[in-house]
Short mmCIF file of C-alpha atoms in Angstrom, two decimals:
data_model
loop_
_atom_site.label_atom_id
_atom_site.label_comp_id
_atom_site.label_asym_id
_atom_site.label_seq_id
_atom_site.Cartn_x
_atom_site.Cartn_y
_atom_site.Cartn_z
CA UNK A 24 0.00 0.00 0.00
CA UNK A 25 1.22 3.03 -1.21
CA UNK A 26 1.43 5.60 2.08
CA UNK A 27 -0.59 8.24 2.09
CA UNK A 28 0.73 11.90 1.21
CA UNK A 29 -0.76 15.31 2.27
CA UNK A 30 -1.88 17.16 -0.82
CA UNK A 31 -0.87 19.91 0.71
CA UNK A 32 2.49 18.46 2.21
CA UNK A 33 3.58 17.57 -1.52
CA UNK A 34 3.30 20.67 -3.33
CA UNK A 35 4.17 23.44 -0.84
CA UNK A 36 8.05 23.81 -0.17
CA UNK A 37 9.72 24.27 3.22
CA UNK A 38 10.16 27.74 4.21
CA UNK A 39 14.04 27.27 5.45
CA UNK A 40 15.82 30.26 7.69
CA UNK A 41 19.66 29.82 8.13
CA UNK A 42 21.78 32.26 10.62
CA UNK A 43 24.88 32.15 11.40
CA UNK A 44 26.93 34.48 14.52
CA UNK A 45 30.65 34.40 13.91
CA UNK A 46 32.37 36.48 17.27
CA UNK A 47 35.89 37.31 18.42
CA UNK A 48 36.89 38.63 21.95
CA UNK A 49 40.13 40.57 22.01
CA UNK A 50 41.55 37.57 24.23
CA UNK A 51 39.19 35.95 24.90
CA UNK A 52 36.53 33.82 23.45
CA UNK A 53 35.74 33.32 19.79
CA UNK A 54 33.13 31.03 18.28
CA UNK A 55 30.68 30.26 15.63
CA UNK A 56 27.56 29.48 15.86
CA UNK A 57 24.97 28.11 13.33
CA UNK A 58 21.30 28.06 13.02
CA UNK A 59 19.38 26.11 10.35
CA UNK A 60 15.65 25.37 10.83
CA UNK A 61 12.70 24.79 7.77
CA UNK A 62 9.15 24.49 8.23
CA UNK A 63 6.60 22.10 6.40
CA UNK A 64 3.32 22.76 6.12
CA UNK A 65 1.07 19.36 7.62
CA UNK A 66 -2.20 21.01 6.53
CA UNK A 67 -3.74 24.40 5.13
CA UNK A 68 -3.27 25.62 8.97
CA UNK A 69 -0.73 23.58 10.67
CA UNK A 70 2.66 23.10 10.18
CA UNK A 71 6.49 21.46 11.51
CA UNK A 72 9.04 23.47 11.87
CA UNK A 73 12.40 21.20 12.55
CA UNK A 74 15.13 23.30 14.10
CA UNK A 75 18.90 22.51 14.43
CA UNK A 76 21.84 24.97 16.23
CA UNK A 77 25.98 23.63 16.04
CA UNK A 78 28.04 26.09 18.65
CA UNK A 79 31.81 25.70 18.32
CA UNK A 80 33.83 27.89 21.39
CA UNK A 81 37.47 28.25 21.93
CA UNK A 82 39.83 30.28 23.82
CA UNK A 83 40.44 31.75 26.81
CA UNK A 84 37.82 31.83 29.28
CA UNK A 85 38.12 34.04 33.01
CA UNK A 86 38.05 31.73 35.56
CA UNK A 87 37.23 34.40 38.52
CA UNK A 88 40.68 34.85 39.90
CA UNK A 89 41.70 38.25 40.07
CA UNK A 90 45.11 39.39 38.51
CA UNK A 91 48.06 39.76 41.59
CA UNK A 92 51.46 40.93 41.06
CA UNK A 93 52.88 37.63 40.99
CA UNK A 94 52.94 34.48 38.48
CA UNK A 95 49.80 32.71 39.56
CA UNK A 96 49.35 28.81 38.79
CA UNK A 97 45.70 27.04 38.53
CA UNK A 98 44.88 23.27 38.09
CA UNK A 99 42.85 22.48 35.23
CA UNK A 100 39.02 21.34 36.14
CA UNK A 101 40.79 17.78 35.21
CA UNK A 102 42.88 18.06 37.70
CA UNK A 103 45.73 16.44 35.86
CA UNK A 104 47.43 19.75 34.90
CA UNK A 105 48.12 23.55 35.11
CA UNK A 106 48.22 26.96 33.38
CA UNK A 107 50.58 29.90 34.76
CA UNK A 108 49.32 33.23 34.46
CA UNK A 109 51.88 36.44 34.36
CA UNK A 110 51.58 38.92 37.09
CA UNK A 111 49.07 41.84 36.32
CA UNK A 112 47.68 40.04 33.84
CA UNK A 113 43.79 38.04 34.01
CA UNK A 114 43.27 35.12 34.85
CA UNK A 115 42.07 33.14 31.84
CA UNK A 116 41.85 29.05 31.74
CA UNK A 117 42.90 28.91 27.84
CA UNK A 118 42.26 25.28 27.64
CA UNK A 119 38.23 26.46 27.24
CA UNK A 120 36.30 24.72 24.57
CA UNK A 121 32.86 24.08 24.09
CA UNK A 122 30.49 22.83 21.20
CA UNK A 123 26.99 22.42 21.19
CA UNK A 124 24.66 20.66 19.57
CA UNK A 125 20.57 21.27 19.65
CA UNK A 126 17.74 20.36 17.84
CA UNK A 127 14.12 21.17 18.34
CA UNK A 128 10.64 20.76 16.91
CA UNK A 129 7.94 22.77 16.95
CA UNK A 130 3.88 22.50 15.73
CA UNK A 131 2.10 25.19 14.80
CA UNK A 132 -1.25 25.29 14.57
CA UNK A 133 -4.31 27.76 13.42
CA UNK A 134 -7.39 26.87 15.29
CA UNK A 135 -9.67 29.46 14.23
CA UNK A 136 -9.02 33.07 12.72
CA UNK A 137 -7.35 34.66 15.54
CA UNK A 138 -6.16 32.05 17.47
CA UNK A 139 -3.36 30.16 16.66
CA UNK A 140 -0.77 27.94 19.07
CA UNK A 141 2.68 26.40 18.99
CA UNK A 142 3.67 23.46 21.15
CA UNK A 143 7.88 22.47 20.94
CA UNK A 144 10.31 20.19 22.81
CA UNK A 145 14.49 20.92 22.58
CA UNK A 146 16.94 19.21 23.08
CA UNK A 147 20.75 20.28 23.62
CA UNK A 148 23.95 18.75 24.43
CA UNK A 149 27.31 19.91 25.54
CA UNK A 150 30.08 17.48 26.33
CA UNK A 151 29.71 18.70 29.97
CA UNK A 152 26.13 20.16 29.76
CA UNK A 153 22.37 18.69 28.78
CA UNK A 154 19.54 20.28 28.69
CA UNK A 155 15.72 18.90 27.44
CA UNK A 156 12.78 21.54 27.13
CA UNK A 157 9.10 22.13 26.11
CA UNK A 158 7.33 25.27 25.44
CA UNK A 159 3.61 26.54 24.27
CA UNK A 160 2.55 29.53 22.70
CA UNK A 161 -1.21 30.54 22.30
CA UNK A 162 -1.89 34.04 20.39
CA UNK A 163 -5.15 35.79 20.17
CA UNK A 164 -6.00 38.46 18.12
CA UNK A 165 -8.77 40.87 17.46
CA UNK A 166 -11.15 40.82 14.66
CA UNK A 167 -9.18 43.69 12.96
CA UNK A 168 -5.98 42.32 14.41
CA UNK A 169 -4.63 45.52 15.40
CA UNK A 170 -4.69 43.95 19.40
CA UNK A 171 -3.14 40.74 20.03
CA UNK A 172 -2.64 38.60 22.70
CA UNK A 173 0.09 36.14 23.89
CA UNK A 174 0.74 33.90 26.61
CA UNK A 175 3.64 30.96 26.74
CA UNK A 176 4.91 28.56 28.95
CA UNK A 177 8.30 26.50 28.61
CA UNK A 178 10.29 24.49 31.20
CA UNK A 179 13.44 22.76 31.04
CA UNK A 180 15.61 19.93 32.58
CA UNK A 181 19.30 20.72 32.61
CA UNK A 182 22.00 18.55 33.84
CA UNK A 183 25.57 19.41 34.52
CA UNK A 184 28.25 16.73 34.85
CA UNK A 185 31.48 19.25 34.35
CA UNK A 186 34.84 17.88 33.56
CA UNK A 187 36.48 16.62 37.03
CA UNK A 188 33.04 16.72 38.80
CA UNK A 189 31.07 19.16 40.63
CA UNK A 190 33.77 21.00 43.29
CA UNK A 191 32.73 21.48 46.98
CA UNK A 192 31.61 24.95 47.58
CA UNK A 193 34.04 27.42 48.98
CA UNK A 194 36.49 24.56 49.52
CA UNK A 195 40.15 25.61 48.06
CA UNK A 196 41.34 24.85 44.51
CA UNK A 197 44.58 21.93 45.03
CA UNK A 198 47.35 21.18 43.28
CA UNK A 199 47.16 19.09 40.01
CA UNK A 200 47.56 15.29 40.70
CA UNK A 201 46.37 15.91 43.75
CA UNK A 202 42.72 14.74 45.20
CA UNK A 203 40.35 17.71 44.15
CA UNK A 204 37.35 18.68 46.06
CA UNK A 205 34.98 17.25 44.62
CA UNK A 206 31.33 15.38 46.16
CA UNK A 207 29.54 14.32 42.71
CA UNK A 208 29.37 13.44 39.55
CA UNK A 209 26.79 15.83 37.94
CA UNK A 210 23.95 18.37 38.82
CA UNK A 211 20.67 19.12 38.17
CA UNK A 212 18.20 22.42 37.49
CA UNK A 213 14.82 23.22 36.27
CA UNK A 214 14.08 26.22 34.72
CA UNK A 215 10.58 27.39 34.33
CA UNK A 216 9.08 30.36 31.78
CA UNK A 217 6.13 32.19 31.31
CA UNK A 218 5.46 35.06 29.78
CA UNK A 219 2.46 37.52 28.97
CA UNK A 220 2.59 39.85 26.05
CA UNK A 221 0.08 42.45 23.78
CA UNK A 222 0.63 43.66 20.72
CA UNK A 223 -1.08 46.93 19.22
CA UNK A 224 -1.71 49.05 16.49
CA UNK A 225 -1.33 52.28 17.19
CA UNK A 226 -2.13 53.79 14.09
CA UNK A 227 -1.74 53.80 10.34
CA UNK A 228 2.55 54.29 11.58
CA UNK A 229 3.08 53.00 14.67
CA UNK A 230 2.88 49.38 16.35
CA UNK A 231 3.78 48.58 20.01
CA UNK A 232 4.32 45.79 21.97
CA UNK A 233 4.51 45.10 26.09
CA UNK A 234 5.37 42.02 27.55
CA UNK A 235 5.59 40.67 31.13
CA UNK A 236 8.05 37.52 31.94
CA UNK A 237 8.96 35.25 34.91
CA UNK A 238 11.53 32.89 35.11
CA UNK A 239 11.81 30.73 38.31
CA UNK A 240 14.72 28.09 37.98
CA UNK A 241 15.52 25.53 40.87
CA UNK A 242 18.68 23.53 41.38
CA UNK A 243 22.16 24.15 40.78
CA UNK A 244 23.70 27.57 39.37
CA UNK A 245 26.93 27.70 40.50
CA UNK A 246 29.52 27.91 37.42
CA UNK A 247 31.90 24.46 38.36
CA UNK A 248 34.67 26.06 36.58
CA UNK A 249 34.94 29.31 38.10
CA UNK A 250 37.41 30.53 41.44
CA UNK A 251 37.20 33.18 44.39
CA UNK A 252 40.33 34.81 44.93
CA UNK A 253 40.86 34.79 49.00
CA UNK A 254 43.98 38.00 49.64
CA UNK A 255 46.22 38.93 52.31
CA UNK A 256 44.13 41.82 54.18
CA UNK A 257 46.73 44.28 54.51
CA UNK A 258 48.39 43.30 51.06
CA UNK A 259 46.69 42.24 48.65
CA UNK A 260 48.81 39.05 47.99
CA UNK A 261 46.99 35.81 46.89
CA UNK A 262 46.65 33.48 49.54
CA UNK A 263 43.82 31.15 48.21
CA UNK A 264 41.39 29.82 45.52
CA UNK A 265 37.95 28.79 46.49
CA UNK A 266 35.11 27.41 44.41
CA UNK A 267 32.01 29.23 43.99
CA UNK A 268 28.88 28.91 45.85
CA UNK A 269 25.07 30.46 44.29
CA UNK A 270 21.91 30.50 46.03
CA UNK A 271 19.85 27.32 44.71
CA UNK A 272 16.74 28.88 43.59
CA UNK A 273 16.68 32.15 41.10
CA UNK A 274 13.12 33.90 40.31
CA UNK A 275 13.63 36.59 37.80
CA UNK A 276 10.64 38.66 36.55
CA UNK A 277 11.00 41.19 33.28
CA UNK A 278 8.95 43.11 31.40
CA UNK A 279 9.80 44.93 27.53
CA UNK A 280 8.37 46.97 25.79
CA UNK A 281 8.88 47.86 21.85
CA UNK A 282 7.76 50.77 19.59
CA UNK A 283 7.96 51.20 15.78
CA UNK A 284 6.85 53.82 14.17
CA UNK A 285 7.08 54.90 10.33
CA UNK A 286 8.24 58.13 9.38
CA UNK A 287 8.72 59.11 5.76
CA UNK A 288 12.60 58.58 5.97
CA UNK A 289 12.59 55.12 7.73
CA UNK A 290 11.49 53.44 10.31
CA UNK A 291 12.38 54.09 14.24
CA UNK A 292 12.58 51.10 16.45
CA UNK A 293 13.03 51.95 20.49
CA UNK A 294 12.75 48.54 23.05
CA UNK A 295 13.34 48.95 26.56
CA UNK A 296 14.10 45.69 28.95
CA UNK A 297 13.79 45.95 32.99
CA UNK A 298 14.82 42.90 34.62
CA UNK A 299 15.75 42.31 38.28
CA UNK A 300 16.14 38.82 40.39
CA UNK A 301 16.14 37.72 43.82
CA UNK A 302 19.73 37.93 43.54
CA UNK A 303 20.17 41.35 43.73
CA UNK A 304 20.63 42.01 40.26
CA UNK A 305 18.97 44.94 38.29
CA UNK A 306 19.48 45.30 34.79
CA UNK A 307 18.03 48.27 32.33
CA UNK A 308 18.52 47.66 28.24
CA UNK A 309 18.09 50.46 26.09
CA UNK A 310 17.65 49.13 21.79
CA UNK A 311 17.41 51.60 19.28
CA UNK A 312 16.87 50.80 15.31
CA UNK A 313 16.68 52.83 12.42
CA UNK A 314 15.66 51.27 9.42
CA UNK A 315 16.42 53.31 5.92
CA UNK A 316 14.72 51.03 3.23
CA UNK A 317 15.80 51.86 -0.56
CA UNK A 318 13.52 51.41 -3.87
CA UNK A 319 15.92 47.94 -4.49
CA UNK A 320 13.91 46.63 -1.30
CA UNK A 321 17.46 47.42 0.11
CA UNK A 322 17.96 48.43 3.26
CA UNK A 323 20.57 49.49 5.97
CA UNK A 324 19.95 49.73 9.80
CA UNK A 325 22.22 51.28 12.05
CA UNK A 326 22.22 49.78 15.68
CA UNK A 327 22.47 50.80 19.02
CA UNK A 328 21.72 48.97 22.53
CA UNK A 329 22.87 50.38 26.25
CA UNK A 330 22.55 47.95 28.75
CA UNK A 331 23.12 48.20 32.73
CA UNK A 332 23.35 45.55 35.67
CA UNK A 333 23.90 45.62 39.05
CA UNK A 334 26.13 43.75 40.59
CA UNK A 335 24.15 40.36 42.41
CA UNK A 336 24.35 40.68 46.42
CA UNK A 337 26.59 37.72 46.78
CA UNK A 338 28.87 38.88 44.00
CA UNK A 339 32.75 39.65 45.67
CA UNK A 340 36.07 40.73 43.29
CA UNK A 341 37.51 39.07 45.78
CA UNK A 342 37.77 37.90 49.45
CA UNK A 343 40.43 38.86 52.41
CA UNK A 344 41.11 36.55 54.88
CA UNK A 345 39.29 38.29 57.45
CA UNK A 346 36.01 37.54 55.96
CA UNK A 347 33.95 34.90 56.78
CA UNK A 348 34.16 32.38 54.24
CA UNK A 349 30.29 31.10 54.20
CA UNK A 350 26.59 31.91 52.08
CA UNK A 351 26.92 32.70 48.64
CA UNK A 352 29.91 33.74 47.11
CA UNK A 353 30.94 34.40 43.07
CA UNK A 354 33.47 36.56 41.59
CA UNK A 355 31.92 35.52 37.99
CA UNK A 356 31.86 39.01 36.72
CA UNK A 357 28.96 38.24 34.72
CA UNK A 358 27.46 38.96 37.88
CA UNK A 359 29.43 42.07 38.84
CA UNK A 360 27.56 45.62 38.36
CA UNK A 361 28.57 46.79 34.77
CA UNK A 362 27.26 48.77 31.43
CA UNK A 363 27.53 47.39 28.49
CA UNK A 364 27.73 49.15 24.76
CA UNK A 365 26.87 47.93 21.31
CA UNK A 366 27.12 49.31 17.86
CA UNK A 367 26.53 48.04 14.74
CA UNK A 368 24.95 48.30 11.26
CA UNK A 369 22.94 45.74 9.23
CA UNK A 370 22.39 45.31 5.75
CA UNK A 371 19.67 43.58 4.34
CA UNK A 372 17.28 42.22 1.36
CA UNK A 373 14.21 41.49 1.14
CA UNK A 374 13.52 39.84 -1.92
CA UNK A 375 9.63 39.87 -3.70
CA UNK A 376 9.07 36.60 -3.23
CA UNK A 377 9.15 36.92 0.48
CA UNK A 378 12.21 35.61 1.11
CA UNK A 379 14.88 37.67 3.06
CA UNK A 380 18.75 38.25 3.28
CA UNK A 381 20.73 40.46 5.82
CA UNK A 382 24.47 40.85 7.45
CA UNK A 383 25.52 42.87 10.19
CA UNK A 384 28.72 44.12 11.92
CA UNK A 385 28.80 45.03 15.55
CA UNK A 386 30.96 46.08 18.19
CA UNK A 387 30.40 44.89 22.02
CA UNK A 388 32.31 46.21 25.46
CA UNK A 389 31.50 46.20 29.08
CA UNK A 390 32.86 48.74 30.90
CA UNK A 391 33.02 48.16 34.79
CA UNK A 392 35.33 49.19 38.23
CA UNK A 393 38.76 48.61 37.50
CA UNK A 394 39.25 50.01 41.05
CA UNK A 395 36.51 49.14 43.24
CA UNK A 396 35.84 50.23 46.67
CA UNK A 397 37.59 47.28 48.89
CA UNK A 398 40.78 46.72 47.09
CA UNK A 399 43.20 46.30 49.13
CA UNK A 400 47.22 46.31 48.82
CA UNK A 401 48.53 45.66 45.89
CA UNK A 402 45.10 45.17 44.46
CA UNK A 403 44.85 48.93 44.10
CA UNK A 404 47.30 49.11 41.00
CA UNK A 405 45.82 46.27 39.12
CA UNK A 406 42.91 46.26 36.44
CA UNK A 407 40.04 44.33 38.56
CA UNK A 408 37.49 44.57 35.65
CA UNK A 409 38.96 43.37 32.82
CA UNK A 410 36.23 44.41 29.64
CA UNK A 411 35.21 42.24 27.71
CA UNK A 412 35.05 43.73 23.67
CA UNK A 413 33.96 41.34 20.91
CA UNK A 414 33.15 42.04 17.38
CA UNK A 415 30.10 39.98 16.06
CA UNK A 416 28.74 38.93 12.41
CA UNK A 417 26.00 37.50 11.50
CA UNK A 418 24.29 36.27 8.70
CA UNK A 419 21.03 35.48 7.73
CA UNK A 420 18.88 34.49 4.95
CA UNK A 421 15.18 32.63 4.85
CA UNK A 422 14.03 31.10 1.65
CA UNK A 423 11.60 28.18 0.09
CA UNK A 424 12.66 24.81 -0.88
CA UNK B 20 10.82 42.79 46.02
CA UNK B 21 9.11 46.37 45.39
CA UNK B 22 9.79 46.89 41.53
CA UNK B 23 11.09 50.50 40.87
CA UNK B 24 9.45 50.84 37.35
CA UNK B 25 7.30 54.03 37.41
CA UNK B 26 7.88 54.35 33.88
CA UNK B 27 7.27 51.59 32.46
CA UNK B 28 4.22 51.03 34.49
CA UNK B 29 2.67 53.60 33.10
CA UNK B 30 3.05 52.69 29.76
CA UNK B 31 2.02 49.51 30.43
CA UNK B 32 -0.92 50.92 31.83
CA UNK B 33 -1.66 52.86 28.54
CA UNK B 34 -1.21 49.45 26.22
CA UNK B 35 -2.89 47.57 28.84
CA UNK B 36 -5.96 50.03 28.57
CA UNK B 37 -5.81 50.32 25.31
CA UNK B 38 -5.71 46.53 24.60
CA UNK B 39 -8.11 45.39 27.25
CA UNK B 40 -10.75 47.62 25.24
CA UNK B 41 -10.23 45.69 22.43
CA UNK B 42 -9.39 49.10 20.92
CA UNK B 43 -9.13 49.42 17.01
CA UNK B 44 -7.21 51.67 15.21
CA UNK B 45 -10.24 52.23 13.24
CA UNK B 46 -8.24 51.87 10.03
CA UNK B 47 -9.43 51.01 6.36
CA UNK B 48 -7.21 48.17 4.40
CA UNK B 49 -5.93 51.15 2.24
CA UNK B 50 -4.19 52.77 4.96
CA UNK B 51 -2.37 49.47 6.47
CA UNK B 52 0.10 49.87 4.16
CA UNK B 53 2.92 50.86 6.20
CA UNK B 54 2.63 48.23 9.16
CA UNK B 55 2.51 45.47 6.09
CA UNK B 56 6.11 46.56 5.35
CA UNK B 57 8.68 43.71 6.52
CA UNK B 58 10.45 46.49 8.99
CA UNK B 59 7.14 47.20 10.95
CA UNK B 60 6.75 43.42 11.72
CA UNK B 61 6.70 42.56 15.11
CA UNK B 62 7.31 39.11 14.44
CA UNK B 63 8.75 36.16 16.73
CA UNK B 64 12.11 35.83 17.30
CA UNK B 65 14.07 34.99 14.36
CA UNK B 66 17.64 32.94 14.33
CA UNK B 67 19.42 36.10 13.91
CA UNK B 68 17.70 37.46 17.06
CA UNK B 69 18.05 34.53 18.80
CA UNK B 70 21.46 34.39 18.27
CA UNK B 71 21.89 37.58 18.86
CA UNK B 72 19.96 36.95 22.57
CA UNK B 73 22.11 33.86 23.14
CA UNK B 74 25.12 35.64 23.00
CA UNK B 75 23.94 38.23 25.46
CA UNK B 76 22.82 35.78 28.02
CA UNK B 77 26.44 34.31 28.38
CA UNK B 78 27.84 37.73 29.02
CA UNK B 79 25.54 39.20 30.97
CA UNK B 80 23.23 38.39 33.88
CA UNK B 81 19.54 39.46 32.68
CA UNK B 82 17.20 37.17 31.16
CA UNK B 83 13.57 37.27 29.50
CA UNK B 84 11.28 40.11 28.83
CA UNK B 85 11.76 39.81 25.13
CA UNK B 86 12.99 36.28 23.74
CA UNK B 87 11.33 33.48 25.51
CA UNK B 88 12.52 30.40 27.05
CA UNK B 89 16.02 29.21 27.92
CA UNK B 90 19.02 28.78 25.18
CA UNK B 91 19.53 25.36 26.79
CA UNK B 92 23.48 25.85 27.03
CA UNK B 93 25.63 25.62 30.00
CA UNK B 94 27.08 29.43 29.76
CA UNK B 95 25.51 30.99 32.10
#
């Protein structure tokens, strides 16, 4: 028996989107990552979109320390070996790697006009990280359309099972081929989303959107790979590493809000993102667009985005050793109270038959405290915020098939 | 945890209002030309976008609001 075909399956093509990020930290981190998903249609109004991401990482990556003004040796997260850092200079573990593989799948579905729903499940796996979700999406719009409606709802499963095992919190780094502190194998976290959203019309020129998000995760956050410099009081000198230690629940809520409106010379696009945690941490994004569309369907689109965090309560540059060493302690200055710049431009195309090209160039750099309050010693000539500036390209084109 | 957000509460208020009246613009299908164009979308998240987000949450420590659900990696 011949299987059956959808009539509609065999003469519509996949709609395919491909993306690609290509980034380079000045000593840092560089990587590549890849996006390549297509969708099918199943039936006049539902459809399978099959998603796939490859992330290649290399390079140096901080590892929390803070620079001293002597040579400073760390054991690898193996154990087995070592890495020697110059005085003055950051610490960086430059035997970081990391690829990535995910793919997804996500139905779409229109149940009546207005009303349409997604329902997807992902799956991703690092050689020290996995990490299964699902997620829903219901939209509901007005009879004209100009007001719609969204709700979604995801969670995830992650596991961590980092190279060496998961270190004992706040116990110190030893030397390599040596017994490291270490009391399992692998970790676990769930991670749950929601998040609320309206869309509206504001006029014949102008759209808007608001949306309201939550995101409660439970289990373990702490970053296995990254250290806690402990100094000499008076100093300043180096007397320790310790392992991190995060709280084991994180609820963060967020709410953004976009507005585009058309003038005659392009089009203006302003988001702004609040977000703050139960960990202290505030954070204010500022995104500003301008799109300048050509006769060619051409266009270019200058970029801008102004972010700010606070630092998270339990966040330290470093410890003396007259503090308590107990609670919640990172120097992962991902968590440390910085702004952040970018600027960039993007090209793109989009073609008559619907389908789409674009490239863009942009520049990224933090800038924190190099000096912050509670250096001590030697600490006080040293660069205790080292930036982080990237340059980042991406590509992107969607297309039938 | 009081949320210091005056101004964005109050234009949340505005597009709440405005939505929860099932407001219309009140326009004809000759004057939606404009928000048709592909630069007034307010579409999804795209791979670009989301690549663009995924980069952001391993360097920095804010998440949601705009893109929606985790990136699934271990870099942050």
């Amino acid at each position: 028996m011949l299987a059956k075909t959808s009539p509609v399956a065999a003469s519509e093509p996949w709609e395919v989107e491909a993306a690609s990020l290509i980034f380079t930290e000045f000593e840092k981190v560089s990587g590549t990552e890849v996006v390549l998903s297509g969708r099918t249609p199943l039936s006049p109004d539902a459809g399978l979109t099959l998603g796939a991401v490859i992330d290649v990482l290399i390079g140096a990556s901080p590892n929390g320390a803070t620079p001293g003004n002597a040579p400073q040796t760390f054991t690898t997260p193996s154990g087995f070996d070592s890495y020697t850092i110059s005085p003055g200079d950051e610490p960086l573990d430059d035997t970081f790697q990391d690829n990535r593989l995910e793919v997804s799948a996500v139905w779409d579905r229109r149940f009546s006009r207005g009303v349409d729903a997604t329902a997807g499940a992902r799956w991703s796996m690092e050689f020290d990280y996995l990490s299964f979700g699902a997620d829903t999406r219901w939209n509901f719009a007005g009879a004209t359309r100009d007001t719609s409606w969204t709700g979604a709802a995801a969670v995830s499963q992650d596991r961590v099972h980092p190279v060496g095992g998961i270190p004992i919190e706040r116990a110190s780094m030893q030397p390599e081929d040596t017994p490291q502190p270490r009391n399992n194998a692998a970790r676990t976290k769930k991670v749950f989303d929601l998040l609320f959203g309206v869309t509206q019309v504001l006029g014949a020129r102008s759209v808007a959107q608001l949306n309201y998000s939550q995101t409660y995760s439970d289990g373990y956050h702490s970053d296995p790979y990254k250290l806690l410099s402990v100094v000499d009081a008076d100093t300043g000198a180096t007397l320790d590493y310790v392992y991190e230690a995060r709280p084991g629940t994180r609820n963060v809520h967020g709410f953004f809000t976009r507005l585009k409106h058309r003038f005659d010379a392009g089009v203006l696009d302003i988001g702004a993102r609040y977000t703050e945690d139960d960990w202290g941490t505030v954070s204010r994004t500022i995104d500003v667009r301008w799109r300048k569309s050509h006769a060619d369907t051409t266009y270019w689109e200058p970029h801008l985005r102004w972010y700010s965090q606070s630092a998270a309560d339990f966040y330290r540059f470093s410890l003396t050793d007259e503090e308590p060493l107990r609670g919640d302690l990172s120097a992962d200055r991902r968590l440390a109270e910085f702004d952040a710049l970018t600027l960039g431009v993007e090209w793109g195309k989009n073609r008559v038959d619907g389908s789409a090209f674009s490239a863009s160039i942009e520049y990224y750099e933090q800038f924190g405290d190099e000096s912050p309050d509670g250096a001590v010693g030697v600490q006080r000539d040293l660069d205790l915020f080292a930036e982080t500036r990237a340059i980042l390209v991406q590509l992107s084109n969607t297309f039938s098939w | 945890m009081p949320i210091n957000t005056t101004v964005l509460l109050r234009w949340a208020v505005v597009m709440m209002l405005g939505a929860a009246t099932g407001c219309s613009s009140g326009l004809a299908p000759w004057q939606r030309g404009y928000l048709a164009e592909p630069g007034m979308r307010l579409d999804g998240e795209g791979a670009a976008a989301r690549l663009e987000r995924q980069y952001y949450f391993s360097r920095e420590a804010a998440r949601g609001g705009q893109g929606f659900g985790g990136t699934g990696c271990g870099c942050n």
